[in-house]
CSV table of C-alpha atoms in Angstrom, one decimal:
chain,number,residue,atom,x,y,z
A,1,MET,CA,3.1,-11.6,-11.9
A,2,ALA,CA,0.2,-10.4,-9.0
A,3,PHE,CA,1.9,-10.5,-5.0
A,4,THR,CA,0.4,-12.7,-3.0
A,5,PRO,CA,0.8,-11.5,1.1
A,6,PRO,CA,1.1,-14.5,3.0
A,7,SER,CA,-2.4,-13.7,4.9
A,8,LEU,CA,-5.1,-11.1,3.9
A,9,GLU,CA,-5.7,-10.3,7.5
A,10,THR,CA,-1.9,-8.6,8.4
A,11,PHE,CA,1.3,-8.0,5.9
A,12,SER,CA,4.2,-6.0,5.8
A,13,ARG,CA,6.3,-5.1,2.6
A,14,GLU,CA,8.9,-2.6,1.2
A,15,VAL,CA,7.6,0.1,-1.4
A,16,GLY,CA,9.6,2.2,-3.6
A,17,ALA,CA,8.1,5.4,-3.6
A,18,SER,CA,8.5,8.1,-1.7
A,19,PRO,CA,5.2,9.3,1.1
A,20,GLN,CA,3.9,11.8,-1.4
A,21,GLU,CA,3.9,8.9,-4.7
A,22,PHE,CA,2.9,6.4,-2.4
A,23,GLU,CA,-0.4,8.3,-1.4
A,24,ARG,CA,-0.7,9.6,-4.8
A,25,SER,CA,-1.1,6.4,-6.0
A,26,LEU,CA,-3.4,5.3,-3.2
A,27,LEU,CA,-5.6,8.3,-4.6
A,28,ALA,CA,-5.5,7.4,-7.9
A,29,ALA,CA,-6.8,3.8,-7.0
A,30,LEU,CA,-9.0,4.7,-5.7
A,31,PRO,CA,-11.0,7.8,-5.7
A,32,GLY,CA,-13.0,8.9,-2.4
A,33,GLY,CA,-12.1,5.7,-0.6
A,34,VAL,CA,-8.4,6.8,0.9
A,35,GLU,CA,-8.7,8.6,4.3
A,36,SER,CA,-5.6,10.6,5.8
A,37,LEU,CA,-5.2,9.3,9.7
A,38,GLY,CA,-1.7,11.6,9.4
A,39,GLY,CA,1.7,10.3,10.0
A,40,GLY,CA,1.7,7.8,7.4
A,41,ARG,CA,-1.5,6.5,8.4
A,42,PHE,CA,-4.1,5.9,5.4
A,43,ARG,CA,-7.4,4.0,5.9
A,44,VAL,CA,-8.6,2.7,2.5
A,45,SER,CA,-12.1,1.5,1.7
A,46,GLU,CA,-13.9,-0.8,-0.8
A,47,GLY,CA,-17.6,-1.6,-0.6
A,48,GLU,CA,-17.3,-4.0,2.5
A,49,VAL,CA,-14.0,-4.0,2.4
A,50,CYS,CA,-11.8,-1.9,4.8
A,51,LEU,CA,-7.7,-1.7,5.1
A,52,GLU,CA,-5.3,0.1,7.9
A,53,ILE,CA,-1.6,1.0,6.3
A,54,THR,CA,0.9,2.5,7.7
A,55,ALA,CA,3.6,3.4,5.8
A,56,VAL,CA,7.1,5.0,7.1
A,57,PRO,CA,10.1,6.3,5.4
A,58,GLN,CA,13.3,4.1,5.0
A,59,SER,CA,16.5,4.8,4.4
A,60,ALA,CA,16.9,5.5,0.1
A,61,ARG,CA,18.5,2.6,-1.7
A,62,ARG,CA,21.3,3.6,-3.4
A,63,ILE,CA,23.0,2.7,-6.7
A,64,GLY,CA,25.8,5.1,-7.0
A,65,LEU,CA,24.1,8.5,-7.3
A,66,PHE,CA,20.8,7.3,-8.0
A,67,ALA,CA,18.3,7.1,-4.8
A,68,LEU,CA,15.1,5.0,-4.5
A,69,PRO,CA,12.9,6.4,-2.0
A,70,VAL,CA,11.7,3.4,0.3
A,71,LEU,CA,9.1,2.8,2.9
A,72,ALA,CA,8.1,-0.3,4.9
A,73,THR,CA,3.9,-0.6,5.0
A,74,ARG,CA,1.5,-2.7,6.9
A,75,PHE,CA,-1.5,-3.6,6.0
A,76,GLU,CA,-4.0,-4.6,8.4
A,77,PHE,CA,-7.5,-5.7,6.9
A,78,LEU,CA,-10.5,-4.5,9.9
A,79,ALA,CA,-13.1,-5.6,7.3
A,80,GLY,CA,-14.3,-7.6,4.4
A,81,GLU,CA,-14.5,-11.4,2.9
A,82,LEU,CA,-11.0,-12.8,1.7
A,83,PRO,CA,-12.0,-12.5,-2.0
A,84,ALA,CA,-13.1,-8.9,-1.5
A,85,ARG,CA,-9.9,-8.4,0.1
A,86,ALA,CA,-7.4,-10.0,-2.8
A,87,ALA,CA,-9.2,-7.7,-5.2
A,88,LEU,CA,-8.6,-4.7,-3.7
A,89,ILE,CA,-4.6,-5.4,-3.1
A,90,ALA,CA,-4.8,-6.7,-6.2
A,91,ARG,CA,-6.0,-3.3,-7.2
A,92,LEU,CA,-3.6,-1.0,-5.2
A,93,ASP,CA,-0.8,-3.1,-6.8
A,94,ARG,CA,-1.5,-2.5,-10.3
A,95,ALA,CA,-2.2,1.2,-9.4
A,96,MET,CA,1.6,1.1,-7.5
A,97,GLN,CA,3.5,-0.3,-10.2
A,98,ARG,CA,6.1,2.1,-12.4
A,99,GLY,CA,8.1,1.3,-15.6
A,100,GLY,CA,8.4,-1.2,-17.2
A,101,GLY,CA,10.8,-4.0,-18.2
């Protein structure tokens, strides 16, 4: 099931990824459409849509010896019509999916 954010202006969510994994996923989703602004900040552009993402590392989630990195992310759209924004979020979500089941 696709994630539907409460707003296509600004929203936040936790992501189970390291900063490096997160950046790789962004680059895989939109080759040539991601600009690193430094400090965990990214500008993502596709067509008319422009999105800024801030990713801040949080404490890892632990289950026994297993640790899962966590990022607090904030998504802020700067431009683009709502249908194009929703399509971009769906594309990013598909690129960040892992595992199965």
